[in-house]
Short mmCIF file of C-alpha atoms in Angstrom, two decimals:
data_model
loop_
_atom_site.label_atom_id
_atom_site.label_comp_id
_atom_site.label_asym_id
_atom_site.label_seq_id
_atom_site.Cartn_x
_atom_site.Cartn_y
_atom_site.Cartn_z
CA MET Y 1 -20.80 -45.51 -3.61
CA ALA Y 2 -17.13 -45.29 -2.70
CA ALA Y 3 -16.20 -43.41 0.47
CA LEU Y 4 -14.40 -40.11 0.09
CA ALA Y 5 -10.72 -40.21 0.86
CA PRO Y 6 -9.51 -38.26 3.87
CA GLY Y 7 -8.25 -34.84 2.95
CA GLY Y 8 -10.31 -34.78 -0.26
CA PRO Y 9 -12.91 -32.23 -1.34
CA GLY Y 10 -15.53 -33.93 0.85
CA ASP Y 11 -13.63 -32.96 4.00
CA GLY Y 12 -13.58 -29.29 2.97
CA ALA Y 13 -17.32 -29.33 2.26
CA SER Y 14 -18.11 -31.02 5.58
CA ALA Y 15 -15.89 -28.53 7.43
CA ALA Y 16 -17.73 -25.66 5.77
CA LEU Y 17 -21.10 -27.17 6.69
CA ASP Y 18 -19.93 -27.65 10.27
CA GLU Y 19 -18.84 -24.01 10.43
CA LEU Y 20 -22.18 -22.95 8.96
CA SER Y 21 -24.11 -24.99 11.53
CA ARG Y 22 -21.99 -23.62 14.37
CA ASN Y 23 -22.70 -20.06 13.30
CA PHE Y 24 -26.45 -20.54 12.97
CA THR Y 25 -27.14 -22.94 15.88
CA TYR Y 26 -28.25 -21.55 19.21
CA GLY Y 27 -28.16 -23.51 22.42
CA ALA Y 28 -27.30 -26.88 20.89
CA PRO Y 29 -25.19 -29.20 23.06
CA GLY Y 30 -21.56 -29.74 22.33
CA ALA Y 31 -18.40 -27.73 21.97
CA GLY Y 32 -19.52 -25.85 18.89
CA ASN Y 33 -22.71 -24.21 20.08
CA GLY Y 34 -23.99 -21.27 18.09
CA SER Y 35 -23.24 -17.61 17.92
CA LEU Y 36 -24.58 -16.90 21.38
CA SER Y 37 -22.98 -19.86 23.13
CA GLY Y 38 -20.23 -19.68 25.70
CA ALA Y 39 -17.77 -21.59 23.52
CA TRP Y 40 -18.35 -19.31 20.53
CA TYR Y 41 -18.09 -16.25 22.77
CA ARG Y 42 -14.79 -17.39 24.33
CA ARG Y 43 -13.37 -18.18 20.89
CA ASN Y 44 -14.30 -14.74 19.51
CA GLN Y 45 -14.12 -12.61 22.64
CA ILE Y 46 -11.27 -10.39 21.40
CA HIS Y 47 -12.91 -9.95 17.99
CA LEU Y 48 -16.24 -9.05 19.60
CA PHE Y 49 -14.53 -6.33 21.60
CA GLY Y 50 -13.16 -4.89 18.35
CA VAL Y 51 -16.63 -5.14 16.77
CA PHE Y 52 -18.11 -3.34 19.77
CA LEU Y 53 -15.56 -0.52 19.43
CA ALA Y 54 -16.20 -0.22 15.68
CA ILE Y 55 -20.00 -0.14 15.99
CA LEU Y 56 -19.84 2.30 18.89
CA GLY Y 57 -17.40 4.51 17.00
CA ASN Y 58 -19.59 4.54 13.87
CA LEU Y 59 -22.70 5.41 15.91
CA VAL Y 60 -20.84 8.27 17.61
CA ILE Y 61 -19.79 9.52 14.16
CA SER Y 62 -23.45 9.39 13.08
CA ILE Y 63 -24.45 11.50 16.09
CA SER Y 64 -21.64 13.97 15.42
CA LEU Y 65 -22.65 14.43 11.77
CA ASN Y 66 -26.24 15.18 12.75
CA ILE Y 67 -25.08 17.62 15.44
CA GLN Y 68 -23.00 19.49 12.86
CA LYS Y 69 -25.93 19.50 10.45
CA TYR Y 70 -28.24 20.86 13.15
CA SER Y 71 -25.65 23.53 13.93
CA HIS Y 72 -25.63 24.67 10.29
CA LEU Y 73 -29.44 24.81 10.28
CA ARG Y 74 -29.51 26.95 13.41
CA LEU Y 75 -26.86 29.34 12.11
CA ALA Y 76 -28.74 29.77 8.83
CA GLN Y 77 -31.83 30.95 10.75
CA GLN Y 78 -29.97 33.71 12.57
CA GLU Y 79 -30.12 37.29 11.32
CA HIS Y 80 -26.37 37.80 11.72
CA PRO Y 81 -24.88 34.29 11.65
CA LYS Y 82 -21.36 33.84 12.94
CA PRO Y 83 -18.85 31.51 11.27
CA PHE Y 84 -19.77 27.87 11.85
CA PHE Y 85 -16.34 27.06 13.31
CA GLN Y 86 -17.08 29.48 16.16
CA SER Y 87 -20.25 27.62 17.13
CA ALA Y 88 -19.94 25.55 20.31
CA LEU Y 89 -22.48 23.06 18.93
CA TRP Y 90 -20.48 22.53 15.75
CA LEU Y 91 -17.24 22.14 17.74
CA SER Y 92 -18.89 19.51 19.95
CA GLY Y 93 -19.83 17.60 16.79
CA VAL Y 94 -16.21 17.72 15.62
CA ALA Y 95 -15.06 16.46 19.03
CA LEU Y 96 -17.50 13.54 18.80
CA THR Y 97 -16.18 12.74 15.33
CA ALA Y 98 -12.67 12.50 16.80
CA VAL Y 99 -13.98 10.18 19.53
CA GLY Y 100 -15.70 7.95 16.97
CA GLU Y 101 -12.62 7.73 14.76
CA THR Y 102 -10.55 6.85 17.83
CA GLY Y 103 -12.92 3.95 18.47
CA ASN Y 104 -12.46 2.74 14.89
CA PHE Y 105 -8.69 3.09 15.25
CA MET Y 106 -8.66 0.99 18.42
CA ALA Y 107 -10.95 -1.63 16.85
CA TYR Y 108 -8.31 -2.55 14.26
CA GLY Y 109 -6.02 -3.60 17.10
CA PHE Y 110 -8.47 -6.29 18.28
CA ALA Y 111 -10.18 -7.62 15.14
CA PRO Y 112 -9.30 -8.41 11.50
CA VAL Y 113 -9.43 -5.71 8.84
CA THR Y 114 -11.99 -7.73 6.89
CA LEU Y 115 -14.32 -7.58 9.90
CA ILE Y 116 -13.95 -3.91 10.92
CA ALA Y 117 -13.88 -2.15 7.52
CA PRO Y 118 -17.34 -3.26 6.25
CA LEU Y 119 -18.98 -2.14 9.50
CA GLY Y 120 -18.78 1.43 8.20
CA CYS Y 121 -22.31 0.82 6.87
CA MET Y 122 -23.50 1.23 10.47
CA SER Y 123 -22.50 4.90 10.35
CA VAL Y 124 -24.69 5.56 7.28
CA ALA Y 125 -27.66 3.59 8.63
CA GLY Y 126 -27.32 5.16 12.08
CA SER Y 127 -27.11 8.66 10.62
CA ALA Y 128 -30.33 8.11 8.64
CA PHE Y 129 -32.16 6.86 11.75
CA ILE Y 130 -30.94 9.73 13.94
CA SER Y 131 -31.88 12.34 11.33
CA VAL Y 132 -35.42 10.95 11.23
CA VAL Y 133 -35.82 10.93 15.01
CA PHE Y 134 -34.13 14.20 15.98
CA LEU Y 135 -34.10 16.34 12.82
CA LYS Y 136 -37.62 15.26 11.81
CA GLU Y 137 -36.61 14.25 8.31
CA ASN Y 138 -38.93 12.07 6.25
CA LEU Y 139 -38.68 8.31 6.75
CA ARG Y 140 -38.89 6.58 3.40
CA ALA Y 141 -39.56 2.93 2.65
CA SER Y 142 -36.12 2.69 1.05
CA ASP Y 143 -34.60 3.91 4.35
CA LEU Y 144 -36.25 1.09 6.30
CA LEU Y 145 -35.23 -1.51 3.73
CA GLY Y 146 -31.68 -0.12 3.56
CA MET Y 147 -31.23 -0.14 7.34
CA THR Y 148 -32.58 -3.70 7.51
CA LEU Y 149 -30.17 -4.89 4.81
CA ALA Y 150 -27.28 -3.09 6.52
CA PHE Y 151 -28.02 -4.77 9.86
CA ALA Y 152 -28.48 -8.18 8.20
CA GLY Y 153 -25.20 -7.77 6.33
CA SER Y 154 -23.41 -6.73 9.52
CA TYR Y 155 -24.71 -9.85 11.28
CA LEU Y 156 -23.33 -12.09 8.53
CA LEU Y 157 -20.02 -10.23 8.58
CA VAL Y 158 -19.61 -10.69 12.33
CA ASN Y 159 -20.42 -14.40 12.13
CA PHE Y 160 -18.46 -15.33 9.01
CA ALA Y 161 -15.45 -13.01 9.05
CA PRO Y 162 -12.05 -14.74 9.33
CA ASN Y 163 -11.70 -16.25 12.79
CA ILE Y 164 -7.99 -15.53 13.26
CA THR Y 165 -6.30 -13.89 16.21
CA GLN Y 166 -2.99 -12.23 15.38
CA ALA Y 167 -0.66 -10.63 17.88
CA ILE Y 168 0.54 -7.67 15.82
CA SER Y 169 4.20 -7.39 16.69
CA ALA Y 170 6.86 -5.28 15.00
CA ARG Y 171 8.71 -8.35 13.71
CA MET Y 172 5.55 -9.71 12.11
CA ILE Y 173 4.87 -6.38 10.37
CA GLN Y 174 8.46 -6.31 9.11
CA ARG Y 175 8.07 -9.82 7.71
CA TYR Y 176 4.77 -8.98 5.98
CA PHE Y 177 6.14 -5.65 4.74
CA VAL Y 178 8.91 -7.29 2.69
CA GLY Y 179 6.83 -10.27 1.56
CA TRP Y 180 6.56 -10.80 -2.19
CA GLN Y 181 2.75 -10.71 -2.09
CA PHE Y 182 2.68 -7.23 -0.61
CA LEU Y 183 5.49 -5.95 -2.83
CA ILE Y 184 3.62 -7.02 -5.98
CA TYR Y 185 0.44 -5.47 -4.58
CA VAL Y 186 2.16 -2.15 -3.83
CA ILE Y 187 3.80 -2.00 -7.27
CA LEU Y 188 0.45 -2.58 -9.01
CA GLU Y 189 -1.24 -0.04 -6.76
CA ILE Y 190 1.42 2.61 -7.47
CA LEU Y 191 1.11 2.04 -11.24
CA ILE Y 192 -2.70 2.35 -11.16
CA PHE Y 193 -2.48 5.41 -8.92
CA CYS Y 194 0.03 7.16 -11.22
CA ILE Y 195 -2.08 6.43 -14.32
CA LEU Y 196 -5.26 7.77 -12.70
CA LEU Y 197 -3.42 10.79 -11.31
CA TYR Y 198 -2.07 11.56 -14.80
CA TYR Y 199 -5.54 11.53 -16.32
CA HIS Y 200 -6.88 13.57 -13.40
CA LYS Y 201 -4.18 16.26 -13.39
CA ARG Y 202 -2.96 16.41 -17.00
CA LYS Y 203 -6.12 15.48 -18.89
CA GLY Y 204 -8.50 17.21 -16.50
CA MET Y 205 -10.68 14.12 -16.01
CA LYS Y 206 -12.71 14.53 -12.83
CA HIS Y 207 -15.08 11.58 -13.07
CA ILE Y 208 -16.31 10.29 -9.72
CA VAL Y 209 -14.88 6.82 -10.39
CA ILE Y 210 -11.39 8.26 -10.93
CA LEU Y 211 -11.51 10.41 -7.80
CA LEU Y 212 -12.90 7.70 -5.52
CA THR Y 213 -10.54 5.07 -6.95
CA LEU Y 214 -7.66 7.34 -5.93
CA VAL Y 215 -9.25 7.57 -2.48
CA ALA Y 216 -9.64 3.78 -2.30
CA LEU Y 217 -6.03 3.10 -3.31
CA LEU Y 218 -4.83 5.40 -0.55
CA ALA Y 219 -7.36 3.90 1.86
CA SER Y 220 -5.85 0.44 1.46
CA LEU Y 221 -2.51 1.79 2.71
CA THR Y 222 -4.34 3.64 5.47
CA VAL Y 223 -6.04 0.46 6.67
CA ILE Y 224 -2.81 -1.55 6.61
CA SER Y 225 -0.89 1.11 8.54
CA VAL Y 226 -3.74 1.81 10.99
CA LYS Y 227 -3.98 -1.86 11.95
CA ALA Y 228 -0.18 -2.08 12.25
CA VAL Y 229 0.08 1.01 14.48
CA SER Y 230 -2.97 0.08 16.57
CA GLY Y 231 -1.86 -3.54 16.87
CA MET Y 232 1.67 -2.64 17.96
CA ILE Y 233 0.32 -0.20 20.56
CA THR Y 234 -2.00 -2.91 21.88
CA PHE Y 235 0.86 -5.43 21.93
CA SER Y 236 3.02 -2.92 23.82
CA VAL Y 237 0.33 -2.48 26.48
CA THR Y 238 -0.53 -6.16 26.89
CA ASP Y 239 2.81 -7.89 26.33
CA ARG Y 240 6.10 -6.29 25.25
CA MET Y 241 7.13 -2.83 24.07
CA GLN Y 242 7.03 -2.47 20.28
CA LEU Y 243 7.35 1.30 19.91
CA THR Y 244 11.15 1.20 19.75
CA TYR Y 245 11.15 -0.52 16.34
CA PRO Y 246 11.58 1.71 13.24
CA ILE Y 247 8.71 -0.08 11.48
CA PHE Y 248 6.26 1.49 13.93
CA TYR Y 249 7.23 5.01 12.86
CA ILE Y 250 7.32 4.04 9.18
CA MET Y 251 3.73 2.80 9.47
CA PHE Y 252 2.76 5.89 11.43
CA ILE Y 253 4.08 8.18 8.65
CA ILE Y 254 2.29 6.11 5.99
CA MET Y 255 -0.93 6.37 8.02
CA ILE Y 256 -0.78 10.17 8.34
CA ALA Y 257 0.28 10.82 4.72
CA SER Y 258 -2.33 8.49 3.20
CA CYS Y 259 -5.07 10.02 5.37
CA VAL Y 260 -4.18 13.57 4.32
CA PHE Y 261 -4.19 12.86 0.57
CA GLN Y 262 -7.26 10.67 0.93
CA VAL Y 263 -9.20 13.57 2.45
CA LYS Y 264 -7.95 15.87 -0.33
CA PHE Y 265 -9.36 13.72 -3.15
CA LEU Y 266 -12.54 13.01 -1.19
CA ASN Y 267 -13.16 16.73 -0.76
CA GLN Y 268 -12.77 17.21 -4.51
CA ALA Y 269 -15.37 14.52 -5.11
CA THR Y 270 -17.87 16.07 -2.68
CA LYS Y 271 -17.43 19.49 -4.33
CA LEU Y 272 -18.14 18.12 -7.82
CA TYR Y 273 -20.84 15.56 -7.02
CA ASN Y 274 -23.82 15.20 -4.74
CA THR Y 275 -23.19 13.64 -1.32
CA ALA Y 276 -25.91 11.06 -2.01
CA THR Y 277 -23.75 9.84 -4.91
CA VAL Y 278 -20.35 10.07 -3.22
CA VAL Y 279 -21.26 8.24 0.03
CA PRO Y 280 -22.38 4.84 -1.38
CA VAL Y 281 -19.68 4.70 -4.07
CA ASN Y 282 -16.97 5.63 -1.59
CA HIS Y 283 -18.25 3.03 0.90
CA VAL Y 284 -18.10 0.27 -1.73
CA PHE Y 285 -14.65 1.30 -3.00
CA PHE Y 286 -13.19 1.79 0.48
CA THR Y 287 -14.53 -1.51 1.83
CA THR Y 288 -13.35 -3.44 -1.23
CA SER Y 289 -9.84 -2.00 -1.03
CA ALA Y 290 -9.68 -2.65 2.72
CA ILE Y 291 -10.73 -6.28 2.28
CA ILE Y 292 -8.13 -6.81 -0.46
CA ALA Y 293 -5.48 -5.22 1.75
CA GLY Y 294 -6.41 -7.46 4.68
CA ILE Y 295 -6.31 -10.58 2.51
CA ILE Y 296 -2.94 -9.77 0.89
CA PHE Y 297 -1.02 -8.15 3.76
CA TYR Y 298 -2.44 -9.89 6.85
CA LYS Y 299 -3.48 -13.16 5.09
CA GLU Y 300 -6.83 -13.09 6.86
CA PHE Y 301 -8.63 -15.58 4.61
CA LEU Y 302 -5.84 -18.15 4.68
CA GLY Y 303 -7.40 -21.61 5.13
CA ALA Y 304 -11.00 -20.35 5.18
CA ALA Y 305 -13.72 -22.64 3.79
CA PHE Y 306 -15.38 -21.64 0.52
CA LEU Y 307 -18.89 -21.53 1.99
CA THR Y 308 -17.73 -19.28 4.82
CA VAL Y 309 -16.08 -16.89 2.35
CA PHE Y 310 -19.21 -16.92 0.16
CA ILE Y 311 -21.54 -15.98 3.03
CA TYR Y 312 -19.07 -13.32 4.18
CA PHE Y 313 -19.14 -11.63 0.76
CA LEU Y 314 -22.93 -12.01 0.73
CA GLY Y 315 -22.95 -9.97 3.95
CA CYS Y 316 -20.77 -7.33 2.23
CA LEU Y 317 -23.19 -7.21 -0.69
CA LEU Y 318 -26.17 -6.73 1.64
CA SER Y 319 -24.40 -3.88 3.45
CA PHE Y 320 -23.56 -2.25 0.09
CA LEU Y 321 -27.20 -2.44 -0.99
CA GLY Y 322 -28.30 -1.06 2.36
CA VAL Y 323 -26.04 1.99 2.07
CA PHE Y 324 -27.20 2.57 -1.53
CA LEU Y 325 -30.89 2.46 -0.56
CA VAL Y 326 -30.44 4.78 2.43
CA THR Y 327 -28.63 7.43 0.37
CA ARG Y 328 -30.61 6.98 -2.88
CA ASN Y 329 -32.47 10.08 -4.08
CA ARG Y 330 -32.09 11.75 -0.70
CA GLU Y 331 -33.04 15.36 -1.28
CA LYS Y 332 -30.82 18.15 -0.06
CA GLU Y 333 -32.07 20.08 2.90
CA HIS Y 334 -33.21 23.53 1.85
CA LEU Y 335 -31.80 25.95 4.36
CA PRO Y 336 -33.95 28.91 5.36
CA GLN Y 337 -33.42 31.94 3.14
CA SER Y 338 -31.11 34.52 4.67
CA TYR Y 339 -32.77 37.38 2.79
CA ILE Y 340 -36.28 38.91 2.80
CA ASP Y 341 -38.51 38.06 -0.15
CA PHE Y 342 -40.89 40.92 -0.72
CA GLY Y 343 -42.93 38.97 -3.24
CA ASN Y 344 -44.96 40.52 -6.05
CA ILE Y 345 -46.36 44.01 -5.48
CA PRO Y 346 -49.94 44.21 -6.82
CA GLY Y 347 -50.31 46.57 -9.76
CA LYS Y 348 -46.57 47.08 -10.18
CA GLN Y 349 -44.33 45.64 -12.85
CA MET Y 350 -41.32 43.78 -11.44
CA LEU Y 351 -37.93 44.96 -12.65
CA ASP Y 352 -35.90 42.29 -14.36
CA LYS Y 353 -32.54 43.70 -13.29
CA ILE Y 354 -32.14 45.73 -10.11
CA GLN Y 355 -28.34 45.67 -9.92
CA PRO Y 356 -26.63 45.77 -13.33
CA ASP Y 357 -23.18 44.54 -14.10
CA SER Y 358 -20.44 46.30 -12.15
CA ASN Y 359 -18.52 46.93 -15.36
CA GLY Y 360 -21.45 48.71 -17.02
CA LEU Y 361 -22.08 52.44 -17.13
CA SER Y 362 -25.37 52.12 -15.27
CA TYR Y 363 -23.92 50.35 -12.23
CA GLY Y 364 -25.85 51.29 -9.10
CA THR Y 365 -28.85 52.74 -10.99
CA LEU Y 366 -32.17 51.38 -12.18
CA PRO Y 367 -32.54 50.43 -15.85
CA ASP Y 368 -33.34 53.44 -18.03
CA GLY Y 369 -36.02 51.76 -20.07
CA SER Y 370 -38.28 50.54 -17.24
CA ASP Y 371 -41.85 51.72 -17.11
CA SER Y 372 -41.63 52.41 -13.40
CA THR Y 373 -38.76 54.86 -13.93
CA LYS Y 374 -40.69 56.75 -16.57
CA SER Y 375 -43.82 56.91 -14.42
CA GLN Y 376 -41.85 58.17 -11.45
CA SER Y 377 -40.21 60.95 -13.58
CA GLY Y 378 -43.63 61.91 -14.95
CA GLU Y 379 -45.06 62.23 -11.49
CA LYS Y 380 -42.14 64.49 -10.47
CA LYS Y 381 -42.78 66.78 -13.47
CA GLU Y 382 -46.44 67.13 -12.57
CA VAL Y 383 -45.54 68.06 -9.02
#
């Protein structure tokens, strides 16, 4: 058999196999020891710090969501509940949400977008675990399987995400911002966004796919701008000041505007559809748009081996399945009733309509044709 020529397809396959063995080998001698080796750790130290910030931020968000949920449950049990935004417990949950989002924001300054964005599955899995432990919710078999798949997918993402370290400077963002790849991407995104917005506003179409696609299109701009702002702040702290460049403030405005409109469409989706439906679909759409944005704008998969990319997307698929299983058929919590149910009175016929329509002539009175009214009038005559 003839030997493969240097630089041919055999070299790419062997490089992919070498990368695969490096990522799954522990303690083997040589420069490319496995994922827990000193060489691998030194090569990915900055990325691991970003991963740590992202996972920690998502877990804090999970705790904050459960604290807010517990606050609503407590307020519903009170005889005279005060507004939820006046509850100290609910406000502490909001503060923890801000802390968690700050951790996610900082993570984009140390690791690639394609590594940080899919780790949002940790927030869903962590929230399910915390609700079982502290809120005493039922633990289902699908929850265990979903959390396992989410953790397995996260492990593959950390090991096979693009191993590139970019110093995010203002000049680099300016160069990427006017690149033809990003310009074509933005034009296509604006066209799709305008078409969907037309059907949503003019035609009244409020399908969940339309709403969450609008959210995902805005999220791609959010991810690009968040990494640019976070990266330039990090570069200013560690190397040279970047906050004097106009591109920093352009990206900051894009970040704020895209976040505001993203929340607007997401709120519309949660009002029209169940949270158990919105969460997994939004996670898939958001992660997909973030990965595409990282590939096009920051060129994060440039030069990556096919096998590495395949296992990376396998990790994304596992995390998607994990989020779907955790949120599938999750019943809504039934809050305690805030009124007194007197039940059925033995020997008495229940009235079908105690309070008639406010526009009717009998508003504020009992129905005239009820048997109980007649019996009561008869008893008064006898007296």
